Amino acid sequence: MSNDQNAETSTAGAYITSGQEFTRDTNYITTRITRDGADGYPVEAGRYRLVAARACPWANRTIIVRRLLGLEDAISMGITGPTHDRRSWTFDLDPGGVDPVLGIERIQDAYFARFPDYPRGITVPAVVDVPTGQVVTNDYAQITLDFSTEWAQYHREGAPQLYPEPLRDEIDTVARRVFTEVNNGVYRCGFAGSQEAYEKAYDRLFTAMDWLEERLTGQRFLVGDTITEADVRLFTTLVRWDPVYHGHFKTNRQKLIEFPALWGYARDLFQTPGFGDTVDFDHIKRHYYVVHEDINPTQIVPAGPNLDNWLTPHHREQLGGRPFGDGTPPGPVREGERVDPAHTPLR
C-alpha cells in the first residue's frame, strides 16, 4: 500500500476545531521491521513488543492480526488502559501501573527514548524494541501488512493468508475506500466543527455504508472467499458502531443492526476466533465517552446497548466462502491475553 493509504492515527489525535472539518494527523514513524533489516530492525522472535489498547480501533486491528497469524510467541503484547490524557496512554492495568516487560508507565517513554523531542501525538499501536526500550514504529497500517509478509516464518501452522498476492490490488482498493470513507468517516462526523462539515461527512459516510451493504449482500467477505486484511480493517469500525459511533459520533441514520448484510457480516466475524475474542466493549465505551470531553463533557458512559445479539445466528455461511481458506482457526486465547468475561458476550 502507498503512504497515503497508510494515513491513519489513533483516537488520541482527535479533537474538534470550531468551524472546520476534522483532518487526521497523517505523520507516522515509518520505520519497518523486515526480514532484511533494511531500516535497522530485523525480524527477530522475542525482540519486539506490540503495545496496543483494546479501546482503539486502529490498535484492535494489530491485536486481531497477531492472533490470527499466531505470532504470540514471536511478538509479546502490552495492553494499556482504556483512557488516556493528552500526554499518553498508560499501563494502568498492570501491577503498579508499569508494563512488566518495558518497565515504563506510559508509552510516551518509549517514544522519547528514541526521539527526545518527539513533536507529534503519542499513538497506539506502537511496536517497541525491547532491548533499547525505543519505539520502532506506530505506522499500524504497515504493521499489520508486515505481520502478514515479513513475519511469515513465525506464523502458526494453518495461519490464514490475510494479504495474498493475487488479491493485493483489490484488497488495497477496497481498504483505501473503507479507510477514507468509513474508518475515518465516523471521526469526520464526530469531530466536525460545524453543521456544514458534519452534514458533508455524514453523507460521505452513508454513501460508503450503502456501497458496503450492497457488496456484502452477495458475498461473505470483502475480497475473495476468505478473510483478508480488508475485513480486519472494516470489522473494528463496525464493532464500535452501535456502542459508540451511532450516538457519540452522531452516525445515526441507521444502527448497525439495521443494515441486514453488514450486521450479519459483523456477527460472522465476531463469532470467528481471532475477532470477537479481542473485543472489550467496556474499554471501548469508557475510552470514547471519557476521553472525548469536547463531545461528552459529562463523561457519563452509557449503560447500553445490549450485546447478547452479537451471538445470534448470522447465516452468512449460506453465501459460501471459507473464513480461513486452506488454513485453520487460531487456538484458545493465551492466558493473560483474555478479555475480561464481564466485558464481552463471549463468556
Short mmCIF file of C-alpha atoms in Angstrom, two decimals:
data_model
loop_
_atom_site.label_atom_id
_atom_site.label_comp_id
_atom_site.label_asym_id
_atom_site.label_seq_id
_atom_site.Cartn_x
_atom_site.Cartn_y
_atom_site.Cartn_z
CA MET A 1 0.00 0.00 0.00
CA SER A 2 1.17 3.53 -0.70
CA ASN A 3 1.90 6.03 2.07
CA ASP A 4 -1.38 7.90 1.58
CA GLN A 5 -3.25 4.63 2.12
CA ASN A 6 -1.48 4.28 5.47
CA ALA A 7 -2.62 7.72 6.61
CA GLU A 8 -4.25 6.68 9.86
CA THR A 9 -3.85 7.59 13.53
CA SER A 10 -5.29 6.64 16.88
CA THR A 11 -8.15 8.27 18.71
CA ALA A 12 -5.58 10.17 20.75
CA GLY A 13 -5.14 12.71 17.96
CA ALA A 14 -8.82 13.61 17.53
CA TYR A 15 -10.14 16.98 18.67
CA ILE A 16 -12.83 19.37 17.47
CA THR A 17 -11.69 22.56 15.75
CA SER A 18 -14.57 25.03 15.67
CA GLY A 19 -15.89 25.74 12.20
CA GLN A 20 -13.63 23.23 10.47
CA GLU A 21 -13.76 19.73 9.08
CA PHE A 22 -11.89 17.06 11.01
CA THR A 23 -8.46 16.41 9.49
CA ARG A 24 -6.48 13.44 10.69
CA ASP A 25 -2.80 13.79 11.54
CA THR A 26 -1.11 11.53 8.99
CA ASN A 27 2.53 11.64 10.09
CA TYR A 28 3.87 8.39 11.50
CA ILE A 29 7.14 6.75 12.38
CA THR A 30 7.54 4.75 9.20
CA THR A 31 10.50 2.61 10.28
CA ARG A 32 9.79 -1.01 9.36
CA ILE A 33 10.76 -4.34 10.87
CA THR A 34 11.74 -6.52 7.90
CA ARG A 35 13.47 -9.78 7.13
CA ASP A 36 16.46 -7.95 5.65
CA GLY A 37 16.59 -5.39 8.47
CA ALA A 38 16.93 -2.57 5.93
CA ASP A 39 15.78 0.04 8.46
CA GLY A 40 18.00 -1.35 11.20
CA TYR A 41 15.33 -3.56 12.75
CA PRO A 42 15.41 -7.17 11.50
CA VAL A 43 12.63 -9.66 12.17
CA GLU A 44 13.66 -11.48 15.34
CA ALA A 45 11.43 -13.51 17.64
CA GLY A 46 11.25 -12.16 21.18
CA ARG A 47 12.86 -8.82 20.40
CA TYR A 48 9.79 -6.63 19.94
CA ARG A 49 6.70 -5.77 21.97
CA LEU A 50 3.40 -4.66 20.50
CA VAL A 51 1.77 -2.02 22.68
CA ALA A 52 -1.95 -1.74 21.99
CA ALA A 53 -5.23 -0.58 23.52
CA ARG A 54 -8.35 -2.68 23.20
CA ALA A 55 -10.33 0.57 23.14
CA CYS A 56 -8.70 1.85 19.96
CA PRO A 57 -9.95 0.58 16.57
CA TRP A 58 -6.58 1.09 14.92
CA ALA A 59 -4.80 -0.89 17.65
CA ASN A 60 -7.51 -3.55 17.69
CA ARG A 61 -6.51 -4.42 14.12
CA THR A 62 -2.99 -5.36 15.19
CA ILE A 63 -4.30 -7.48 18.07
CA ILE A 64 -6.56 -9.39 15.66
CA VAL A 65 -3.87 -9.97 13.01
CA ARG A 66 -1.27 -11.03 15.59
CA ARG A 67 -3.74 -13.60 16.95
CA LEU A 68 -4.96 -14.86 13.56
CA LEU A 69 -1.38 -15.44 12.40
CA GLY A 70 -0.24 -16.98 15.68
CA LEU A 71 2.54 -14.51 16.40
CA GLU A 72 2.10 -14.57 20.18
CA ASP A 73 5.40 -16.37 20.82
CA ALA A 74 7.32 -14.14 18.42
CA ILE A 75 5.93 -10.74 19.45
CA SER A 76 4.86 -10.06 23.03
CA MET A 77 1.98 -7.68 23.72
CA GLY A 78 1.32 -5.00 26.31
CA ILE A 79 -2.18 -3.61 26.81
CA THR A 80 -2.78 -0.07 28.01
CA GLY A 81 -5.81 1.10 29.93
CA PRO A 82 -8.86 2.36 28.05
CA THR A 83 -8.36 6.05 28.81
CA HIS A 84 -5.50 8.50 28.46
CA ASP A 85 -4.70 12.16 28.93
CA ARG A 86 -3.13 14.47 26.36
CA ARG A 87 0.30 13.13 27.21
CA SER A 88 0.00 9.44 26.56
CA TRP A 89 -1.68 6.08 27.01
CA THR A 90 -0.73 4.49 30.36
CA PHE A 91 -0.22 0.96 31.65
CA ASP A 92 -2.70 1.31 34.48
CA LEU A 93 -3.97 -2.27 34.03
CA ASP A 94 -0.59 -3.69 35.10
CA PRO A 95 0.56 -4.07 38.73
CA GLY A 96 1.96 -0.75 39.89
CA GLY A 97 0.93 0.83 36.60
CA VAL A 98 4.15 -0.36 34.94
CA ASP A 99 4.48 -2.53 31.83
CA PRO A 100 6.16 -5.71 33.08
CA VAL A 101 8.44 -6.06 30.05
CA LEU A 102 9.30 -2.47 29.18
CA GLY A 103 9.32 -1.18 32.76
CA ILE A 104 7.56 2.07 31.83
CA GLU A 105 4.36 3.75 32.99
CA ARG A 106 3.50 5.50 29.71
CA ILE A 107 4.05 4.55 26.10
CA GLN A 108 5.43 8.06 25.59
CA ASP A 109 8.56 6.91 27.43
CA ALA A 110 9.37 4.58 24.51
CA TYR A 111 8.79 7.41 22.03
CA PHE A 112 11.05 9.80 23.93
CA ALA A 113 13.72 7.11 24.33
CA ARG A 114 14.21 7.23 20.58
CA PHE A 115 13.08 10.79 19.82
CA PRO A 116 13.65 13.01 22.89
CA ASP A 117 11.81 15.91 21.26
CA TYR A 118 9.08 13.85 19.55
CA PRO A 119 6.57 16.51 18.48
CA ARG A 120 3.52 14.54 17.39
CA GLY A 121 0.74 12.57 19.04
CA ILE A 122 1.72 9.57 21.13
CA THR A 123 -0.38 6.87 19.49
CA VAL A 124 -1.13 3.18 19.72
CA PRO A 125 -0.45 0.69 18.40
CA ALA A 126 3.29 1.00 18.64
CA VAL A 127 5.99 -1.61 18.30
CA VAL A 128 8.86 -1.21 20.75
CA ASP A 129 12.38 -2.63 20.56
CA VAL A 130 12.66 -4.31 23.97
CA PRO A 131 16.49 -4.25 24.34
CA THR A 132 16.66 -0.46 23.86
CA GLY A 133 13.18 0.47 25.07
CA GLN A 134 12.75 2.60 21.95
CA VAL A 135 9.68 2.81 19.75
CA VAL A 136 10.28 1.38 16.30
CA THR A 137 7.05 2.28 14.53
CA ASN A 138 3.49 3.45 15.07
CA ASP A 139 2.55 3.13 11.37
CA TYR A 140 -0.02 0.49 12.18
CA ALA A 141 -1.47 0.04 8.69
CA GLN A 142 2.00 -1.11 7.65
CA ILE A 143 2.45 -3.06 10.90
CA THR A 144 -0.35 -5.49 10.05
CA LEU A 145 0.83 -5.90 6.46
CA ASP A 146 4.32 -6.67 7.74
CA PHE A 147 2.91 -9.17 10.23
CA SER A 148 1.47 -10.99 7.20
CA THR A 149 4.53 -10.77 4.96
CA GLU A 150 7.78 -10.06 6.81
CA TRP A 151 6.96 -12.27 9.80
CA ALA A 152 5.80 -15.28 7.74
CA GLN A 153 8.49 -17.61 9.16
CA TYR A 154 6.89 -17.25 12.60
CA HIS A 155 3.27 -17.80 11.55
CA ARG A 156 1.46 -20.67 13.25
CA GLU A 157 0.71 -23.80 11.26
CA GLY A 158 -2.58 -23.18 9.47
CA ALA A 159 -2.31 -19.39 9.58
CA PRO A 160 -4.59 -17.69 7.01
CA GLN A 161 -3.36 -15.68 4.05
CA LEU A 162 -4.62 -12.22 5.03
CA TYR A 163 -2.77 -10.43 2.22
CA PRO A 164 -2.49 -12.97 -0.62
CA GLU A 165 -0.51 -11.71 -3.59
CA PRO A 166 -3.17 -12.41 -6.27
CA LEU A 167 -5.70 -10.24 -4.40
CA ARG A 168 -3.48 -7.42 -3.17
CA ASP A 169 -4.58 -4.84 -5.72
CA GLU A 170 -8.25 -5.42 -4.90
CA ILE A 171 -7.58 -5.54 -1.14
CA ASP A 172 -5.70 -2.23 -1.39
CA THR A 173 -8.50 -0.61 -3.40
CA VAL A 174 -11.26 -1.74 -1.04
CA ALA A 175 -9.20 -0.93 2.06
CA ARG A 176 -8.50 2.57 0.75
CA ARG A 177 -12.21 3.34 0.42
CA VAL A 178 -13.01 1.71 3.76
CA PHE A 179 -10.40 3.90 5.45
CA THR A 180 -11.20 7.24 3.84
CA GLU A 181 -14.98 6.90 3.96
CA VAL A 182 -15.74 4.61 6.94
CA ASN A 183 -12.84 4.13 9.38
CA ASN A 184 -12.03 7.83 9.21
CA GLY A 185 -15.55 8.81 8.15
CA VAL A 186 -17.02 8.21 11.60
CA TYR A 187 -14.38 10.55 13.06
CA ARG A 188 -15.14 13.12 10.39
CA CYS A 189 -18.73 13.10 11.67
CA GLY A 190 -17.89 13.04 15.36
CA PHE A 191 -15.28 15.77 15.28
CA ALA A 192 -16.90 18.08 12.74
CA GLY A 193 -16.53 21.67 13.80
CA SER A 194 -19.66 22.98 12.06
CA GLN A 195 -23.09 21.81 10.93
CA GLU A 196 -21.99 22.05 7.32
CA ALA A 197 -18.89 19.93 7.94
CA TYR A 198 -20.96 17.36 9.81
CA GLU A 199 -23.61 17.02 7.12
CA LYS A 200 -20.99 16.65 4.42
CA ALA A 201 -19.21 13.98 6.45
CA TYR A 202 -22.50 12.21 7.21
CA ASP A 203 -23.43 11.99 3.54
CA ARG A 204 -20.00 10.63 2.60
CA LEU A 205 -20.11 8.04 5.36
CA PHE A 206 -23.51 6.64 4.50
CA THR A 207 -22.77 6.60 0.77
CA ALA A 208 -19.93 4.23 1.63
CA MET A 209 -22.01 2.22 4.09
CA ASP A 210 -24.65 1.69 1.40
CA TRP A 211 -21.92 0.55 -1.00
CA LEU A 212 -20.65 -1.94 1.58
CA GLU A 213 -24.18 -3.17 2.31
CA GLU A 214 -24.71 -3.87 -1.38
CA ARG A 215 -21.30 -5.51 -1.81
CA LEU A 216 -21.77 -7.80 1.19
CA THR A 217 -25.31 -8.81 0.28
CA GLY A 218 -23.97 -11.20 -2.32
CA GLN A 219 -20.60 -12.22 -0.91
CA ARG A 220 -19.46 -13.35 2.52
CA PHE A 221 -16.22 -11.37 2.73
CA LEU A 222 -14.99 -8.12 1.23
CA VAL A 223 -12.44 -9.61 -1.17
CA GLY A 224 -12.41 -13.20 -2.39
CA ASP A 225 -13.91 -16.06 -0.43
CA THR A 226 -11.70 -15.85 2.69
CA ILE A 227 -10.94 -13.35 5.44
CA THR A 228 -8.37 -10.78 4.37
CA GLU A 229 -6.75 -7.62 5.71
CA ALA A 230 -9.69 -5.65 4.30
CA ASP A 231 -12.13 -7.47 6.60
CA VAL A 232 -9.98 -6.80 9.66
CA ARG A 233 -9.94 -3.09 8.86
CA LEU A 234 -13.70 -2.83 8.44
CA PHE A 235 -14.58 -5.01 11.43
CA THR A 236 -13.01 -2.78 14.07
CA THR A 237 -15.21 0.13 12.98
CA LEU A 238 -18.39 -1.94 12.71
CA VAL A 239 -17.99 -3.47 16.16
CA ARG A 240 -17.87 0.05 17.65
CA TRP A 241 -20.83 1.37 15.65
CA ASP A 242 -23.79 0.79 17.98
CA PRO A 243 -21.92 1.06 21.30
CA VAL A 244 -20.23 4.35 20.37
CA TYR A 245 -20.41 5.85 16.89
CA HIS A 246 -24.20 5.86 16.41
CA GLY A 247 -24.75 8.16 19.38
CA HIS A 248 -21.40 9.64 20.36
CA PHE A 249 -20.31 10.46 16.80
CA LYS A 250 -23.86 11.15 15.53
CA THR A 251 -23.71 8.49 12.79
CA ASN A 252 -27.39 7.91 13.46
CA ARG A 253 -29.10 7.35 10.13
CA GLN A 254 -29.04 3.67 11.00
CA LYS A 255 -27.72 1.44 13.72
CA LEU A 256 -25.53 -1.41 12.55
CA ILE A 257 -28.31 -3.85 13.44
CA GLU A 258 -30.48 -2.07 10.83
CA PHE A 259 -28.12 -2.99 7.96
CA PRO A 260 -29.08 -6.61 7.15
CA ALA A 261 -25.89 -7.59 5.31
CA LEU A 262 -23.42 -5.57 7.38
CA TRP A 263 -24.95 -6.75 10.64
CA GLY A 264 -24.79 -10.38 9.53
CA TYR A 265 -21.23 -9.87 8.28
CA ALA A 266 -20.13 -8.25 11.54
CA ARG A 267 -21.61 -11.09 13.60
CA ASP A 268 -20.00 -13.65 11.31
CA LEU A 269 -16.59 -12.15 12.01
CA PHE A 270 -17.29 -11.54 15.70
CA GLN A 271 -18.09 -15.22 16.17
CA THR A 272 -14.90 -16.23 14.33
CA PRO A 273 -11.92 -16.99 16.62
CA GLY A 274 -9.50 -14.08 16.50
CA PHE A 275 -12.10 -11.34 16.13
CA GLY A 276 -14.72 -11.18 18.87
CA ASP A 277 -12.35 -12.61 21.46
CA THR A 278 -10.16 -9.50 21.09
CA VAL A 279 -13.05 -7.03 21.63
CA ASP A 280 -13.54 -5.38 25.01
CA PHE A 281 -16.80 -3.42 24.90
CA ASP A 282 -16.21 -1.88 28.33
CA HIS A 283 -12.86 -0.45 27.24
CA ILE A 284 -14.39 0.81 24.01
CA LYS A 285 -17.20 2.71 25.70
CA ARG A 286 -15.07 4.08 28.53
CA HIS A 287 -12.47 5.35 26.11
CA TYR A 288 -14.73 7.32 23.82
CA TYR A 289 -17.16 8.69 26.40
CA VAL A 290 -14.49 9.60 28.98
CA VAL A 291 -11.60 10.82 26.82
CA HIS A 292 -13.61 12.90 24.35
CA GLU A 293 -14.62 15.64 26.77
CA ASP A 294 -15.24 18.10 23.94
CA ILE A 295 -18.00 15.80 22.69
CA ASN A 296 -19.16 14.37 26.04
CA PRO A 297 -18.26 16.90 28.77
CA THR A 298 -20.13 14.99 31.49
CA GLN A 299 -18.02 11.86 30.79
CA ILE A 300 -21.08 9.73 31.53
CA VAL A 301 -20.72 6.28 29.95
CA PRO A 302 -23.99 4.85 28.61
CA ALA A 303 -25.18 1.58 30.14
CA GLY A 304 -26.30 0.08 26.80
CA PRO A 305 -26.64 -1.28 24.27
CA ASN A 306 -27.42 -4.93 24.92
CA LEU A 307 -24.59 -7.04 23.50
CA ASP A 308 -26.10 -10.53 23.53
CA ASN A 309 -27.31 -10.04 19.96
CA TRP A 310 -23.71 -10.40 18.77
CA LEU A 311 -24.06 -14.13 19.35
CA THR A 312 -27.28 -14.64 17.38
CA PRO A 313 -27.16 -16.78 14.19
CA HIS A 314 -25.95 -14.86 11.13
CA HIS A 315 -26.50 -17.47 8.38
CA ARG A 316 -23.66 -15.97 6.34
CA GLU A 317 -22.26 -19.44 5.70
CA GLN A 318 -25.05 -19.80 3.12
CA LEU A 319 -23.05 -17.43 0.90
CA GLY A 320 -20.20 -19.94 0.79
CA GLY A 321 -16.65 -18.93 1.42
CA ARG A 322 -14.10 -20.39 3.80
CA PRO A 323 -13.04 -17.99 6.56
CA PHE A 324 -9.50 -19.39 6.84
CA GLY A 325 -9.13 -20.79 3.33
CA ASP A 326 -6.88 -23.85 3.47
CA GLY A 327 -5.85 -22.87 6.99
CA THR A 328 -7.41 -23.31 10.41
CA PRO A 329 -8.80 -21.08 13.18
CA PRO A 330 -6.42 -19.98 15.91
CA GLY A 331 -6.48 -21.88 19.17
CA PRO A 332 -7.73 -20.59 22.53
CA VAL A 333 -6.68 -17.11 23.60
CA ARG A 334 -3.43 -17.17 25.54
CA GLU A 335 -3.53 -16.94 29.32
CA GLY A 336 -3.04 -13.30 30.29
CA GLU A 337 -4.45 -12.00 27.00
CA ARG A 338 -8.11 -12.83 27.53
CA VAL A 339 -10.75 -10.10 27.58
CA ASP A 340 -12.46 -9.76 30.94
CA PRO A 341 -15.57 -12.00 30.66
CA ALA A 342 -17.67 -9.18 32.11
CA HIS A 343 -16.77 -7.01 29.10
CA THR A 344 -17.91 -9.34 26.31
CA PRO A 345 -20.82 -11.64 25.46
CA LEU A 346 -18.25 -14.38 24.63
CA ARG A 347 -18.21 -16.00 28.06
#
